[in-house]
Structure formats: C-alpha cells, structure tokens
mmCIF file of C-alpha atoms in Angstrom:
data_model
loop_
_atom_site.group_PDB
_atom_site.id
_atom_site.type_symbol
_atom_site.label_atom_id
_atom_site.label_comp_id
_atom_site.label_asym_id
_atom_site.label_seq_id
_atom_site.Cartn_x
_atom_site.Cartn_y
_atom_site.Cartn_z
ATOM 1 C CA UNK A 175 -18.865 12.571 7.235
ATOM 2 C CA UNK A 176 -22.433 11.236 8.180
ATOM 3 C CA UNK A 177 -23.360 10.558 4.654
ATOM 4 C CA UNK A 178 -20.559 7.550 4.330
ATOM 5 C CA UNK A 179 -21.544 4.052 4.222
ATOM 6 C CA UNK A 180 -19.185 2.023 7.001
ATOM 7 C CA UNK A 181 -21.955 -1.212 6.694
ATOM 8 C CA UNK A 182 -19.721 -1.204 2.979
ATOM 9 C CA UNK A 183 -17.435 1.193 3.621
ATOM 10 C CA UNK A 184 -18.439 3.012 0.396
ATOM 11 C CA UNK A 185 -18.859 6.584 -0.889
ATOM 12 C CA UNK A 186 -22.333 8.550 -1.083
ATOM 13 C CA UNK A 187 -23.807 8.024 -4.704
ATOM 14 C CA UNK A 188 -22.666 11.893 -5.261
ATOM 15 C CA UNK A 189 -20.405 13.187 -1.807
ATOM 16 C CA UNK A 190 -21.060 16.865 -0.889
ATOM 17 C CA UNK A 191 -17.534 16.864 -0.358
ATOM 18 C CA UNK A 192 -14.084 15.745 -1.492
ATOM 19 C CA UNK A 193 -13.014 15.006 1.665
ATOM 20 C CA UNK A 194 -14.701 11.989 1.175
ATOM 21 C CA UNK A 195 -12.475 10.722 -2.047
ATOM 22 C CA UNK A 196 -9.473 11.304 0.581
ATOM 23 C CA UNK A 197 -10.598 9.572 3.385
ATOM 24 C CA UNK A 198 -11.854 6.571 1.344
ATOM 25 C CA UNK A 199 -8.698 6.275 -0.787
ATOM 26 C CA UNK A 200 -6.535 6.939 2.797
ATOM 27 C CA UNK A 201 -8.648 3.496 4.189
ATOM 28 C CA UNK A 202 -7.905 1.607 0.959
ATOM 29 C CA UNK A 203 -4.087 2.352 1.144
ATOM 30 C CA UNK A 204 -3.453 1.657 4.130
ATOM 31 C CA UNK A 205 -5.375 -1.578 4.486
ATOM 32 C CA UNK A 206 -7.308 0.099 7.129
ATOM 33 C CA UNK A 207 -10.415 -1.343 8.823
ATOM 34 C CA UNK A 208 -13.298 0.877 10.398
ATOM 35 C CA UNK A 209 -14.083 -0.341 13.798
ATOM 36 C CA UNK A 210 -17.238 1.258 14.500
ATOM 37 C CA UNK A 211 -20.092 0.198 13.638
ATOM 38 C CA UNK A 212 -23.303 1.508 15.669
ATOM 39 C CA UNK A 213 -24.334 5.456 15.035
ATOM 40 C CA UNK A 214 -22.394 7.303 17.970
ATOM 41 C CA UNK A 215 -24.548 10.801 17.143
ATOM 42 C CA UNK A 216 -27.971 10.608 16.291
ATOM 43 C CA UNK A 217 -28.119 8.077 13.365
ATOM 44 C CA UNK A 218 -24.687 8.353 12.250
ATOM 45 C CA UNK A 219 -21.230 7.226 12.567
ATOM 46 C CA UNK A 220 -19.220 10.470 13.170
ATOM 47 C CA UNK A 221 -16.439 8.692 15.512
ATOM 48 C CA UNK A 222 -13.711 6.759 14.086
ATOM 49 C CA UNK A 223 -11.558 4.130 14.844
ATOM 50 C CA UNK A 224 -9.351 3.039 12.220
ATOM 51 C CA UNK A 225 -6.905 -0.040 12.538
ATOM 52 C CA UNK A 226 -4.931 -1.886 10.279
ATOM 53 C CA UNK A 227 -4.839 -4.972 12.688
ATOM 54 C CA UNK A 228 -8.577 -5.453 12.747
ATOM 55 C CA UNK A 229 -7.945 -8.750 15.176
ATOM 56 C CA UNK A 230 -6.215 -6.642 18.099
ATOM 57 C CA UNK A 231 -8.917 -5.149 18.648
ATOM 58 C CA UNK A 232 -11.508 -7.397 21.239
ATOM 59 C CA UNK A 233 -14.267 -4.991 21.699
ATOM 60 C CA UNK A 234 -15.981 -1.619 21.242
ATOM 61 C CA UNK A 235 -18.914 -0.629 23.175
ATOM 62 C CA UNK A 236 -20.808 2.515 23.354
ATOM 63 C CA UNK A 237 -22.116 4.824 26.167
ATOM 64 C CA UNK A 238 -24.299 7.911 26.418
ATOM 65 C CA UNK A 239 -22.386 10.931 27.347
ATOM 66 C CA UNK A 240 -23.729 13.581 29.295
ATOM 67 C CA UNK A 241 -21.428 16.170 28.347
ATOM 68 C CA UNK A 242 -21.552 15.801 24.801
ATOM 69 C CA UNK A 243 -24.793 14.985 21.719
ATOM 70 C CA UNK A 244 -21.840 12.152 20.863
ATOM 71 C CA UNK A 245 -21.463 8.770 22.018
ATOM 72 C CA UNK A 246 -18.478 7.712 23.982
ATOM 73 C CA UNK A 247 -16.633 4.621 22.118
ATOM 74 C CA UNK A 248 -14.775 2.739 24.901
ATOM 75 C CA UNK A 249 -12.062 0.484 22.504
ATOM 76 C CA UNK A 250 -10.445 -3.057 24.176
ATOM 77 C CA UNK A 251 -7.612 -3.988 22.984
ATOM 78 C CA UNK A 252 -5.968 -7.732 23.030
ATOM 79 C CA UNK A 253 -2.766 -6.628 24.159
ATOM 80 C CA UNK A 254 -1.224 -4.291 26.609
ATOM 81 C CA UNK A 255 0.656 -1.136 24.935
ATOM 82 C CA UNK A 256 2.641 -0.581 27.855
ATOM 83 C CA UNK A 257 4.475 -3.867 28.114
ATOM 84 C CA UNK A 258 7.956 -3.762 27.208
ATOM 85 C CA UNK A 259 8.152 -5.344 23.711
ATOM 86 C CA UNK A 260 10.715 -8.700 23.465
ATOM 87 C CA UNK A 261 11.813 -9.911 20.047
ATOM 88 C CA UNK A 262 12.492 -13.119 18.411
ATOM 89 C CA UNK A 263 13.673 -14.584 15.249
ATOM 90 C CA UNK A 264 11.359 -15.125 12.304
ATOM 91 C CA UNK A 265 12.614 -17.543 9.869
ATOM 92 C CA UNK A 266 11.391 -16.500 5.911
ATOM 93 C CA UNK A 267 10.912 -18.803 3.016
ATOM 94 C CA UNK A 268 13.994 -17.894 0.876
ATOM 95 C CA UNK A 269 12.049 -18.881 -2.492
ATOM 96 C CA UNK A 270 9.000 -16.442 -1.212
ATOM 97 C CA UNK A 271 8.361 -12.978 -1.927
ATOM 98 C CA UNK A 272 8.785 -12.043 1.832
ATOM 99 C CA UNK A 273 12.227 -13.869 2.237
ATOM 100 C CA UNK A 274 14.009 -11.181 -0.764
ATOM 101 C CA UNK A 275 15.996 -8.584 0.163
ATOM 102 C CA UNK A 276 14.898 -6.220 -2.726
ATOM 103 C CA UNK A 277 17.367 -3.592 -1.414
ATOM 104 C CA UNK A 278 20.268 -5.452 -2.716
ATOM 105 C CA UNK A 279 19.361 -6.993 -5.239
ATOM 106 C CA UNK A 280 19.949 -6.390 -9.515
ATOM 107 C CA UNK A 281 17.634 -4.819 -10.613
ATOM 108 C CA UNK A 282 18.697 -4.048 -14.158
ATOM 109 C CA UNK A 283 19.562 -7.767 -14.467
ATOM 110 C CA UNK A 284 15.973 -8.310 -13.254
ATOM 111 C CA UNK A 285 14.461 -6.326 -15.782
ATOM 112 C CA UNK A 286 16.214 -7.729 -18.587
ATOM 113 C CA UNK A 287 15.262 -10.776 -17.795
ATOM 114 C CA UNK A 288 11.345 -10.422 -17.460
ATOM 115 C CA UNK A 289 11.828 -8.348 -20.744
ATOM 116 C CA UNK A 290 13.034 -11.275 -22.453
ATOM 117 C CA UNK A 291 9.797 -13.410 -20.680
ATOM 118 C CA UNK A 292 7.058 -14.142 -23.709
ATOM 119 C CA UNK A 293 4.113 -12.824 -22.134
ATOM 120 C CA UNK A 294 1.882 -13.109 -24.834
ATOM 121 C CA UNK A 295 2.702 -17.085 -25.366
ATOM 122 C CA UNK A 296 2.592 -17.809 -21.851
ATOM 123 C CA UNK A 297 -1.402 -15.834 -22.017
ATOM 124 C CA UNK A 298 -1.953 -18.052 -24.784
ATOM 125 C CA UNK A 299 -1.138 -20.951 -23.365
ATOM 126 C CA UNK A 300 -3.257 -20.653 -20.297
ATOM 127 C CA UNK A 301 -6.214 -19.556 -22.754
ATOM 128 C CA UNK A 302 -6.399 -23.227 -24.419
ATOM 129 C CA UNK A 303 -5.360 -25.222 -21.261
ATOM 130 C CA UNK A 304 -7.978 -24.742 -18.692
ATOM 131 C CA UNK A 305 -11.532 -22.734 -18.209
ATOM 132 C CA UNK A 306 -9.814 -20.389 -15.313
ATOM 133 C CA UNK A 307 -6.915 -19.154 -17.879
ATOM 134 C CA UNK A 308 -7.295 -15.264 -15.814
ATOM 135 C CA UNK A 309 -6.207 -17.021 -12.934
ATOM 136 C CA UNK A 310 -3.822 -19.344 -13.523
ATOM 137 C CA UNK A 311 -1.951 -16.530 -16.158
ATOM 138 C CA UNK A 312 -2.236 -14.722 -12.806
ATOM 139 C CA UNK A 313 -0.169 -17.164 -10.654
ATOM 140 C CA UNK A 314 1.539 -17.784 -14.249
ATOM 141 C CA UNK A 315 3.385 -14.002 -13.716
ATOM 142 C CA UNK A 316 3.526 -14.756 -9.836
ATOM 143 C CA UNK A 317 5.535 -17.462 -10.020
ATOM 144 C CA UNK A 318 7.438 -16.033 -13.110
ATOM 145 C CA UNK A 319 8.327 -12.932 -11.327
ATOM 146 C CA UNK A 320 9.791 -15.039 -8.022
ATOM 147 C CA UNK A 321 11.776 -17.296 -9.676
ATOM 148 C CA UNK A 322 13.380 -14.341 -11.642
ATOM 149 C CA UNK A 323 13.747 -12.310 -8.772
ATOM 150 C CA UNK A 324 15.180 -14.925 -6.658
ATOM 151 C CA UNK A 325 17.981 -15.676 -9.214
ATOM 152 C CA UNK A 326 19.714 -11.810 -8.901
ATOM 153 C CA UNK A 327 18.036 -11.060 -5.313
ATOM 154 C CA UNK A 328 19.957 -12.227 -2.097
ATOM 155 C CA UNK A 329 17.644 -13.388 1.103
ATOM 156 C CA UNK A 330 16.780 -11.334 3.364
ATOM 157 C CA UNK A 331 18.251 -11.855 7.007
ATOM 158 C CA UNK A 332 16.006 -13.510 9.786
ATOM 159 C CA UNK A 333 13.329 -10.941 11.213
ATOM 160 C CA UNK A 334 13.365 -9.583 14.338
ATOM 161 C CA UNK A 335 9.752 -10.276 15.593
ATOM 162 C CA UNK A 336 8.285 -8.914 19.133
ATOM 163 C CA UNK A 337 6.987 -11.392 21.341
ATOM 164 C CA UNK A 338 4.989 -10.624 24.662
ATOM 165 C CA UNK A 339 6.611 -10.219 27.621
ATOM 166 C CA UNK A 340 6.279 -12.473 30.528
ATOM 167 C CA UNK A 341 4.434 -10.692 33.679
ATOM 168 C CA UNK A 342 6.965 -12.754 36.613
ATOM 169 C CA UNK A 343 9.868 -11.362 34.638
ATOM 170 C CA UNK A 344 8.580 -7.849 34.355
ATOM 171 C CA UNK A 345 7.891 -7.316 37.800
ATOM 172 C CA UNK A 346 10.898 -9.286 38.631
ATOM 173 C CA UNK A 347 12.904 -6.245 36.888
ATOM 174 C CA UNK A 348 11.010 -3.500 37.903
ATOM 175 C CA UNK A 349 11.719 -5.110 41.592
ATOM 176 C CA UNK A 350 15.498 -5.196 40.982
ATOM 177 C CA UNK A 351 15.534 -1.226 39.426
ATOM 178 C CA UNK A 352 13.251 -0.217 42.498
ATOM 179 C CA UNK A 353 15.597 -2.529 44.585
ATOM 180 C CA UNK A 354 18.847 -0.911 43.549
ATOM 181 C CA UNK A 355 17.082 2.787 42.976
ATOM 182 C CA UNK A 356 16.955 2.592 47.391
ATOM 183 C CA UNK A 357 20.693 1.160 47.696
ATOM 184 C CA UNK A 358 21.921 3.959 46.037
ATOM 185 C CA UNK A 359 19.985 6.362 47.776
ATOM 186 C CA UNK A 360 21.256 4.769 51.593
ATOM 187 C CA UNK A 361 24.644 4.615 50.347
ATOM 188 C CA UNK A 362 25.445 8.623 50.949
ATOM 189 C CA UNK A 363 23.365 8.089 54.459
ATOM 190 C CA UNK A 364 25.475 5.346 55.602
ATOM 191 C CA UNK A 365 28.790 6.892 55.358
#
C-alpha cells in the first residue's frame, strides 16, 4: 500500500483499493502504532511494523539488502521475549472504571438507574455554568456512569501483573535443572 500516508497515518484522497479502509480501520481498533517511518522500497513504506506498545520498542534502523529491491528493518526491542515472565499484584482504584468487575455485576439494575438519570437537565446545566459546557457534560456522564456502576458492580480482584525476571535467579535455575538433568543421568551408571 505505497499510496498510504504513515507521516499521518491517513488514507489516499481516493484509495485504488479497499484494502486500504481495512487496514486503516484494523490500526484504529486496535490502538495500533506504525513503527516505520523511512521508505524501505524506493520512496515508499511497503514494510510494516505495527505495535500497540509504541514505548517497547527502542529502535528501528534500516539496511540495504542485496537479495531483495526492499530494505531490511532491523526492530530493538526494550525487553527480552525469552525471559520467563514473573507476576505481581496490582492494586485497582475500587471507585475507578478499571477496579469493576463488569462480569458480575447488575446490569438491569444499572440500566434502570441511568434511565431514570435527567440527561437533558444535567446538559442544561453545564450550558449556563461555564464556557467549556461540552466538556464538563462530558466528565458530567463520566462520573455519572461510575458512581452508578459502582453501586450494583462488585470490585474486581487484585491483578496479576508480570514483572521482569532477575538474570542471577534465572541462571541460578537453569544451573539447578542442568545440575539435576546430570544426577539423574549418573544414577543408572553408578549402580
């Protein structure tokens, strides 16, 4: 797709194509984030990374390539994917969005209460009180919708989060398995 704009990450004024529609609305959906920015064949971006944690990513160069008219994209990341993954606890904010177990929570009782909410009044009274009355009728409903929600919604349970692995204790383990891999194999010898 050498006709998209990844400086914007826009559409073509009229795409050839509506493969382009897809991708584009795939991106948005998925909070994705282009990581390539310099032309990798001839003057256009044609290879693709596409990450949804735009800071794990530390660095992406380009090289010629003399088996190919493309670029090769060399991608460094800020963590290793091969280390064994740890967890820990995350506490949540009980009174947040984040902290509500929406699973098991009422949601008829939910619904009848922002049904009985007066929208219109509550739009009103934003529009007289202050010039921003869009944006604070937008928190208005935020914080409208969260107190209502926490009321019939229990909390969610604390989050099991991964946390990097310390290197001493990694090869401290993979010493012991290697270490006990050889016992068992002298064991039969020895008898």
């Amino acid at each position: 797709m050498p006709q998209f704009n990844w400086d914007t990450c826009s559409l073509p004024p009229s795409p050839p194509s509506p493969c382009y529609g897809h991708l584009m609305s795939f991106i948005e959906r998925n909070f994705l984030t282009q990581m390539v920015q310099e032309p990798t064949r001839g003057s256009s971006v044609l290879d693709l990374i596409l990450c949804n944690k735009a800071h794990d990513v530390v660095k992406v160069d380009l090289s010629d390539n003399k088996l190919s008219d493309h670029k090769t994209v060399h991608l460094t990341l800020g963590f290793n994917p091969l280390t064994p993954i740890r967890y820990h606890c995350v506490d949540l904010d009980k009174n947040s969005f984040r902290g509500i177990n929406y699973f098991k929570g009422d949601m008829e009782r939910i619904r009848h209460d922002l049904n009985l909410v007066d929208w219109m009044g509550l739009k009103k009274l934003c529009d007289e009180s202050s010039d921003n009355s869009l944006d604070d009728f937008a928190k208005l409903i935020t914080l409208t919708v969260l107190q209502i929600t926490v009321i019939y919604s229990p909390a969610k349970e604390p989050v099991k989060k991964a946390k990097k692995a310390n290197r001493e204790v990694i090869s401290l383990k993979f010493k012991k398995e290697k270490s006990t891999d050889c016992d068992s194999a002298l064991i039969p010898l020895l008898r």
